[in-house]
Coordinates of C-alpha atoms in Angstrom, one line a residue:
M1 CA -2.2 -4.5 29.0
S2 CA -4.1 -7.8 28.6
N3 CA -3.2 -10.7 26.2
V4 CA -4.4 -9.5 22.8
V5 CA -4.8 -11.2 19.4
V6 CA -4.4 -8.9 16.3
V7 CA -6.2 -10.4 13.3
G8 CA -6.6 -9.2 9.7
A9 CA -10.3 -9.0 8.8
Q10 CA -10.0 -9.0 5.0
W11 CA -7.7 -10.6 2.4
G12 CA -4.6 -9.5 4.3
D13 CA -2.7 -6.2 3.8
E14 CA -4.8 -4.4 6.3
G15 CA -1.9 -2.8 8.1
K16 CA -1.5 -5.4 10.9
G17 CA 2.3 -4.7 11.2
K18 CA 1.7 -1.0 12.0
V19 CA -1.0 -2.0 14.6
V20 CA 1.2 -4.6 16.2
D21 CA 4.1 -2.2 16.4
Y22 CA 1.8 0.4 18.0
L23 CA 0.3 -2.0 20.6
A24 CA 3.7 -3.6 21.3
G25 CA 4.6 -0.5 23.3
N26 CA 2.4 -1.9 26.1
A27 CA 3.2 -5.6 25.8
N28 CA 6.0 -7.7 27.1
I29 CA 6.0 -10.3 24.3
V30 CA 5.0 -10.4 20.7
A31 CA 4.3 -13.9 19.3
R32 CA 3.6 -14.9 15.7
Y33 CA 1.4 -18.0 15.5
Q34 CA 1.1 -19.0 11.8
G35 CA 2.1 -18.4 8.2
G36 CA 5.4 -18.0 6.5
D37 CA 7.5 -15.5 4.6
N38 CA 4.8 -15.1 2.0
A39 CA 3.4 -12.2 3.9
G40 CA 5.0 -8.9 4.8
H41 CA 4.3 -6.4 7.6
T42 CA 5.4 -2.9 6.8
V43 CA 6.2 -0.5 9.7
V44 CA 7.4 3.1 9.4
V45 CA 9.4 4.5 12.3
G46 CA 10.5 8.1 11.6
D47 CA 12.3 8.1 8.3
E48 CA 12.9 4.4 8.4
K49 CA 10.7 1.8 6.6
Y50 CA 10.9 -1.8 7.7
I51 CA 9.3 -4.8 5.9
L52 CA 9.2 -7.9 8.1
H53 CA 8.3 -11.3 6.8
L54 CA 8.9 -13.7 9.7
I55 CA 10.1 -11.8 12.7
P56 CA 7.2 -10.2 14.7
S57 CA 6.8 -6.4 14.3
G58 CA 7.6 -6.1 18.0
I59 CA 11.3 -6.5 17.2
L60 CA 11.5 -2.8 16.6
H61 CA 11.0 -2.3 20.3
P62 CA 14.3 -3.4 21.8
D63 CA 12.8 -4.2 25.2
K64 CA 10.3 -6.7 23.9
T65 CA 10.7 -10.4 23.4
C66 CA 9.5 -11.8 20.0
V67 CA 8.4 -15.4 19.5
I68 CA 8.1 -17.4 16.3
G69 CA 5.7 -20.2 17.2
N70 CA 5.3 -23.8 16.1
G71 CA 2.5 -22.9 13.8
V72 CA 4.9 -20.9 11.5
V73 CA 6.6 -22.6 8.6
L74 CA 10.2 -21.2 8.6
S75 CA 12.5 -20.5 5.7
P76 CA 16.0 -20.2 7.3
R77 CA 17.3 -18.3 4.3
I78 CA 14.6 -15.6 4.6
L79 CA 14.9 -15.5 8.4
F80 CA 18.7 -14.8 8.4
K81 CA 18.4 -12.4 5.5
E82 CA 15.9 -10.5 7.7
I83 CA 18.0 -10.8 10.8
D84 CA 21.1 -9.5 9.0
N85 CA 19.2 -6.6 7.5
L86 CA 17.8 -5.6 10.8
R87 CA 21.1 -5.8 12.6
S88 CA 22.8 -3.7 9.8
R89 CA 20.2 -1.0 10.6
G90 CA 20.9 -1.0 14.3
V91 CA 18.0 -3.2 15.4
K92 CA 18.7 -5.6 18.2
V93 CA 18.1 -9.3 17.3
E94 CA 19.7 -11.4 20.0
D95 CA 18.2 -12.9 23.1
N96 CA 15.0 -11.0 22.3
L97 CA 14.0 -13.5 19.7
A98 CA 12.8 -17.1 20.5
I99 CA 12.0 -19.7 17.8
S100 CA 10.0 -22.8 18.4
D101 CA 11.8 -26.1 18.2
R102 CA 8.5 -27.5 16.8
A103 CA 8.3 -25.1 13.8
H104 CA 8.4 -26.8 10.4
L105 CA 11.1 -25.8 7.9
I106 CA 10.6 -24.7 4.3
M107 CA 13.0 -26.7 2.2
P108 CA 14.3 -26.0 -1.3
Y109 CA 12.1 -28.7 -2.8
H110 CA 9.0 -27.0 -1.4
L111 CA 9.6 -24.1 -3.8
L112 CA 10.0 -26.5 -6.8
I113 CA 6.8 -28.4 -5.8
E114 CA 4.8 -25.1 -5.6
S115 CA 6.0 -23.9 -9.0
H116 CA 5.2 -27.3 -10.4
D117 CA 1.7 -27.3 -8.9
E118 CA 0.9 -23.8 -10.2
E119 CA 2.0 -24.8 -13.7
V120 CA -0.1 -27.9 -13.6
R121 CA -3.2 -25.9 -12.6
G122 CA -2.9 -23.7 -15.7
S123 CA -5.7 -21.2 -15.9
K124 CA -7.0 -22.4 -12.5
K125 CA -3.8 -21.4 -10.7
I126 CA -4.2 -20.0 -7.2
G127 CA -1.7 -17.2 -7.6
T128 CA 0.7 -18.1 -4.8
T129 CA 3.9 -16.3 -4.0
K130 CA 5.8 -19.5 -4.8
R131 CA 7.7 -19.3 -1.5
G132 CA 7.0 -23.0 -0.7
I133 CA 4.5 -22.2 2.0
G134 CA 1.7 -24.6 0.9
P135 CA 3.9 -27.6 0.2
A136 CA 5.6 -27.1 3.6
Y137 CA 2.2 -27.3 5.3
V138 CA 1.2 -30.3 3.1
D139 CA 4.3 -32.1 4.5
K140 CA 3.5 -31.0 8.0
V141 CA -0.1 -32.5 7.8
G142 CA 1.2 -35.5 5.9
R143 CA 3.7 -36.2 8.7
S144 CA 6.8 -36.0 6.6
G145 CA 7.8 -32.4 7.4
I146 CA 11.2 -31.5 8.8
R147 CA 11.1 -29.4 12.0
V148 CA 13.6 -27.1 13.6
A149 CA 14.3 -29.8 16.2
D150 CA 15.1 -32.3 13.4
L151 CA 17.5 -29.9 11.8
L152 CA 19.5 -29.8 15.1
N153 CA 19.9 -33.6 15.0
N154 CA 22.2 -34.6 12.2
K155 CA 21.0 -38.2 12.0
T156 CA 17.3 -37.3 12.0
F157 CA 17.8 -34.5 9.4
D158 CA 19.7 -36.8 7.1
E159 CA 17.0 -39.5 7.2
K160 CA 14.1 -37.1 6.7
L161 CA 15.8 -35.3 3.9
E162 CA 16.6 -38.5 2.1
F163 CA 13.0 -39.7 2.4
N164 CA 11.6 -36.4 1.1
L165 CA 13.9 -36.1 -1.8
Q166 CA 13.1 -39.6 -2.9
N167 CA 9.4 -38.8 -2.7
K168 CA 9.6 -35.3 -4.3
S169 CA 11.7 -36.7 -7.2
R170 CA 8.8 -38.8 -8.3
I171 CA 6.5 -35.8 -8.4
L172 CA 9.0 -33.6 -10.2
G173 CA 10.4 -36.3 -12.5
K174 CA 13.9 -36.1 -11.2
T175 CA 16.7 -38.6 -11.3
Q176 CA 18.8 -40.3 -8.6
E177 CA 21.7 -38.1 -9.6
W178 CA 19.5 -35.1 -8.8
I179 CA 18.6 -36.5 -5.4
K180 CA 22.3 -37.1 -4.7
S181 CA 23.3 -33.6 -5.8
E182 CA 20.4 -31.9 -4.1
K183 CA 21.0 -33.7 -0.8
A184 CA 24.6 -32.7 -0.7
K185 CA 23.8 -29.0 -1.4
T186 CA 20.9 -28.9 1.1
I187 CA 23.0 -30.5 3.9
E188 CA 25.8 -28.0 3.3
E189 CA 23.4 -25.0 3.3
Y190 CA 21.2 -26.2 6.2
S191 CA 24.1 -27.1 8.4
E192 CA 25.1 -23.5 8.5
Y193 CA 21.5 -22.6 9.3
A194 CA 21.5 -25.1 12.1
R195 CA 24.5 -23.4 13.6
R196 CA 23.0 -20.0 13.4
L197 CA 19.5 -21.1 14.5
E198 CA 20.5 -23.0 17.7
P199 CA 20.9 -19.9 20.0
F200 CA 17.4 -18.8 19.2
V201 CA 15.7 -22.2 19.6
T202 CA 13.6 -23.1 22.6
D203 CA 10.3 -24.7 23.7
T204 CA 8.3 -21.5 23.1
S205 CA 5.1 -23.1 24.4
L206 CA 6.8 -23.5 27.8
F207 CA 8.3 -20.0 27.6
L208 CA 4.8 -18.5 27.0
A209 CA 3.2 -20.6 29.7
K210 CA 5.8 -19.2 32.2
A211 CA 5.2 -15.7 31.0
I212 CA 1.4 -16.0 31.4
K213 CA 1.9 -17.3 34.9
E214 CA 4.1 -14.4 35.7
G215 CA 1.4 -12.0 34.5
K216 CA 3.2 -10.7 31.5
S217 CA 1.2 -9.3 28.6
I218 CA 1.4 -11.0 25.2
L219 CA 0.5 -9.6 21.8
F220 CA -0.4 -12.4 19.3
E221 CA 0.4 -11.6 15.7
S222 CA -1.1 -13.2 12.6
A223 CA -0.1 -13.1 9.0
Q224 CA -2.5 -12.7 6.0
G225 CA -6.2 -12.2 6.8
T226 CA -9.4 -14.0 7.7
L227 CA -10.6 -14.4 4.1
L228 CA -7.4 -16.3 3.2
D229 CA -7.8 -18.8 6.1
V230 CA -7.5 -22.4 4.8
D231 CA -10.8 -23.4 6.6
L232 CA -12.8 -20.2 6.7
G233 CA -11.5 -18.2 3.7
T234 CA -12.2 -18.2 0.0
Y235 CA -10.8 -21.7 -0.5
P236 CA -8.8 -22.7 -2.5
Y237 CA -7.8 -19.0 -3.1
G238 CA -6.1 -18.5 0.2
T239 CA -3.2 -19.5 2.3
S240 CA -2.4 -22.9 3.8
S241 CA -2.7 -22.0 7.4
N242 CA -5.2 -20.4 9.8
P243 CA -4.8 -16.7 10.3
T244 CA -8.0 -16.6 12.4
A245 CA -7.9 -16.1 16.1
G246 CA -8.6 -19.7 16.9
A247 CA -5.2 -20.7 15.6
V248 CA -3.4 -18.9 18.4
C249 CA -3.8 -21.8 20.7
S250 CA -2.5 -24.5 18.3
G251 CA 0.1 -22.3 16.7
L252 CA 1.7 -21.3 20.0
G253 CA 0.8 -24.2 22.4
I254 CA -1.3 -22.2 24.8
G255 CA -4.8 -22.6 26.2
P256 CA -7.7 -20.4 25.0
G257 CA -8.1 -19.0 28.5
A258 CA -5.0 -17.0 28.0
I259 CA -6.7 -14.7 25.4
D260 CA -8.4 -11.6 26.7
E261 CA -9.1 -9.6 23.5
V262 CA -9.3 -10.1 19.8
I263 CA -8.7 -7.0 17.7
G264 CA -9.6 -7.0 14.1
V265 CA -7.6 -4.8 11.7
V266 CA -9.9 -3.5 9.0
K267 CA -8.9 -1.3 6.0
T268 CA -11.4 1.4 5.2
Y269 CA -11.7 -0.1 1.8
I270 CA -10.6 -3.6 0.8
T271 CA -7.9 -5.1 -1.3
R272 CA -6.8 -8.5 -2.5
V273 CA -3.8 -9.9 -4.4
G274 CA -3.6 -13.1 -6.4
E275 CA -6.5 -15.0 -7.9
G276 CA -10.0 -15.5 -6.6
P277 CA -13.4 -13.7 -6.3
F278 CA -13.6 -10.1 -5.4
P279 CA -17.2 -8.8 -5.3
T280 CA -16.6 -5.1 -4.5
K281 CA -13.8 -4.4 -7.0
M282 CA -13.7 -0.8 -8.0
S283 CA -13.9 0.7 -11.5
H284 CA -10.6 0.8 -13.3
E285 CA -10.1 4.5 -12.8
M286 CA -10.9 4.4 -9.0
D287 CA -8.9 1.2 -8.6
E288 CA -5.8 2.9 -10.0
K289 CA -6.4 6.0 -7.9
I290 CA -6.6 4.1 -4.6
R291 CA -3.7 1.8 -5.5
D292 CA -1.4 4.7 -6.2
K293 CA -2.5 6.8 -3.2
G294 CA -2.5 3.9 -0.8
K295 CA 0.7 2.3 -2.2
E296 CA -1.2 -0.9 -2.7
F297 CA 1.6 -3.2 -3.8
G298 CA 2.6 -6.4 -2.1
A299 CA 5.3 -6.1 0.6
T300 CA 6.6 -9.5 -0.3
T301 CA 6.2 -9.7 -4.1
G302 CA 5.6 -6.1 -5.2
R303 CA 2.4 -7.3 -7.0
P304 CA -0.3 -4.7 -7.5
R305 CA -3.3 -5.3 -5.3
Q306 CA -6.8 -5.0 -6.6
C307 CA -8.8 -2.4 -4.8
G308 CA -12.5 -2.5 -3.8
W309 CA -15.1 -0.6 -1.8
F310 CA -15.6 -1.6 1.9
D311 CA -17.3 -5.0 2.0
S312 CA -19.3 -5.2 5.2
V313 CA -20.7 -8.7 4.4
A314 CA -17.1 -10.0 4.5
A315 CA -16.2 -7.8 7.5
K316 CA -19.1 -9.0 9.6
Y317 CA -18.2 -12.6 8.8
A318 CA -14.6 -11.9 10.0
A319 CA -15.9 -10.3 13.2
R320 CA -18.1 -13.3 13.9
V321 CA -15.6 -16.1 13.2
N322 CA -12.8 -14.4 15.1
G323 CA -14.9 -13.0 18.0
F324 CA -13.7 -9.4 17.6
T325 CA -13.9 -7.5 20.9
G326 CA -12.8 -4.3 19.0
M327 CA -11.2 -3.2 15.8
V328 CA -8.7 -0.8 14.2
L329 CA -9.6 1.0 11.0
T330 CA -6.6 1.7 8.8
K331 CA -5.8 4.0 5.8
L332 CA -8.6 6.4 6.4
D333 CA -6.4 9.1 4.8
V334 CA -6.4 7.2 1.4
L335 CA -10.1 8.1 1.1
D336 CA -9.5 11.9 1.4
G337 CA -11.0 13.8 -1.4
I338 CA -13.4 11.2 -2.8
D339 CA -16.8 12.7 -3.3
C340 CA -18.9 9.6 -2.9
L341 CA -18.0 6.5 -0.8
K342 CA -19.6 3.1 -1.1
I343 CA -20.2 0.4 1.5
C344 CA -21.4 -3.0 0.4
V345 CA -24.2 -4.0 2.7
E346 CA -25.4 -7.2 1.0
Y347 CA -25.0 -9.3 -2.1
K348 CA -27.5 -10.2 -4.8
Y349 CA -27.2 -13.7 -6.2
N350 CA -29.7 -15.2 -8.7
G351 CA -32.3 -12.7 -7.6
N352 CA -31.8 -13.5 -3.9
T353 CA -30.4 -11.3 -1.2
L354 CA -27.4 -12.6 0.7
T355 CA -26.4 -11.0 4.0
E356 CA -24.0 -13.7 5.0
F357 CA -20.6 -14.5 3.4
P358 CA -21.0 -17.6 1.2
S359 CA -18.8 -20.6 1.3
S360 CA -19.2 -21.4 -2.4
I361 CA -16.6 -19.8 -4.6
D362 CA -19.0 -20.1 -7.6
V363 CA -21.6 -18.1 -5.6
L364 CA -19.2 -15.5 -4.5
E365 CA -17.8 -15.0 -8.1
N366 CA -21.3 -14.4 -9.3
C367 CA -22.5 -12.1 -6.5
E368 CA -23.5 -8.5 -7.2
P369 CA -22.7 -6.1 -4.4
V370 CA -25.5 -3.8 -3.1
Y371 CA -24.1 -0.5 -2.0
E372 CA -25.0 2.1 0.5
T373 CA -23.5 5.5 -0.5
M374 CA -22.0 8.1 1.9
E375 CA -20.7 11.6 1.2
G376 CA -16.9 11.9 1.4
W377 CA -14.7 14.6 2.8
K378 CA -12.4 17.1 1.2
S379 CA -9.9 17.9 3.9
D380 CA -6.5 16.1 4.5
T381 CA -6.8 13.7 7.5
S382 CA -3.1 12.6 7.4
K383 CA -2.0 15.4 9.7
V384 CA -4.9 14.9 12.2
K385 CA -3.7 14.0 15.7
D386 CA -7.0 13.7 17.6
Y387 CA -10.2 11.9 16.6
D388 CA -12.3 15.0 17.3
Q389 CA -10.4 16.9 14.6
L390 CA -11.6 14.6 11.9
P391 CA -14.1 15.9 9.3
E392 CA -17.7 15.1 10.3
N393 CA -18.2 12.9 7.2
A394 CA -15.1 10.9 8.1
K395 CA -16.5 10.3 11.6
K396 CA -19.9 9.3 10.1
Y397 CA -18.1 6.8 7.8
I398 CA -16.2 5.3 10.8
Q399 CA -19.4 5.2 12.9
R400 CA -21.3 3.5 10.1
I401 CA -18.7 0.8 9.7
S402 CA -18.8 0.2 13.5
S403 CA -22.6 0.1 13.5
I404 CA -22.8 -2.4 10.7
M405 CA -20.1 -4.7 12.2
E406 CA -21.5 -4.3 15.7
T407 CA -17.9 -3.8 16.9
K408 CA -16.4 -0.8 18.6
V409 CA -13.6 1.1 16.8
Q410 CA -10.7 1.5 19.1
L411 CA -8.0 3.0 16.9
V412 CA -8.0 4.8 13.5
A413 CA -4.8 5.0 11.4
V414 CA -4.4 8.1 9.2
G415 CA -1.0 7.3 7.8
P416 CA 1.8 4.8 7.7
E417 CA 3.9 6.4 10.5
R418 CA 4.0 5.0 14.0
D419 CA 2.4 8.0 15.5
S420 CA -0.4 8.3 12.9
I421 CA -2.9 6.6 15.1
L422 CA -6.0 8.2 16.6
V423 CA -7.2 6.7 19.9
L424 CA -11.0 6.3 20.4
D425 CA -11.2 3.6 23.0
R426 CA -8.2 1.8 24.3

């Protein structure tokens, strides 16, 4: 297998965890390059359901090495909760996990800052998960962040913690007594994290460079989706990192020549959670029907996702900015039994036709989707094991999406289980 990037093509929640878990069978290494624990990848293996927030989905394959790269912002509390949970269920998490010494840490004050910011925004709130992700990236870019390497150096950690608490106290309106108390608590808590982290910490850029030179195959895993990208998504209603394929290089410290394929994961409808525009949102009745059947609730927060018809304007945009070489369609079975399916092929805005995804939030909020309709299928696709066994109308739906996006469909998922994958071209 070549070195492959797996990218979400929508607003996240496309089923990337399942796809990474499936493709990991033919990879040596699975490497996460951005994001934090505000995203969750759900993988079903037999009767077991795993929800992973930081550790790559490849961890469920004991013979694979998983990497958390420098582009990830790391909450040690969530990481060790995840590790302990996996170990308690018999999953190996030992020398098969490597964590970058350059990854930035999420600190307790980041959660306070995020809650404060959302409160200040009022009706204009972004709808974050309040996990401290955004503030951690702000500190990273502002050159005041605390990295894993800093945590392992007592003097550096003490100095950086003091600076940040003094700075954050002014924003939060806290006293010197709070700073003193918070510093003592944080040092005690994070000293234990340092002890537990150290065996996993390495120069992951160097590790991956050696692996590439040795001809090992790497699967690059993202969190969230293209439309949440801080540069290319529906800003400011997105995440604070770059889930798009271009961030693989900066988030893992490798050159672009190492990437052979970019596979987009595309749900056969579309969902989003949190605030922000959503042009193809379904009617209330259909929204509830799809949400219940597709179990469309956030893996991290449990929040209900809004459901919409397939948006090919957004999907084509994702294919272009990521350079998709192929794609995976997920949750085809959720559409079983729907008489009439809709595909948004363009937008109408102020009487004009838009065929490209707009950068303006105001424009997107006021776009009217133009739909193409297709006849649905009545049979149950969740038990299908071969693409040729799919109903003809299901095949037509898949082929139409592929045609519009000008991207070949390589895999189709018809259920949450590991083996509910139909292979078209792989």
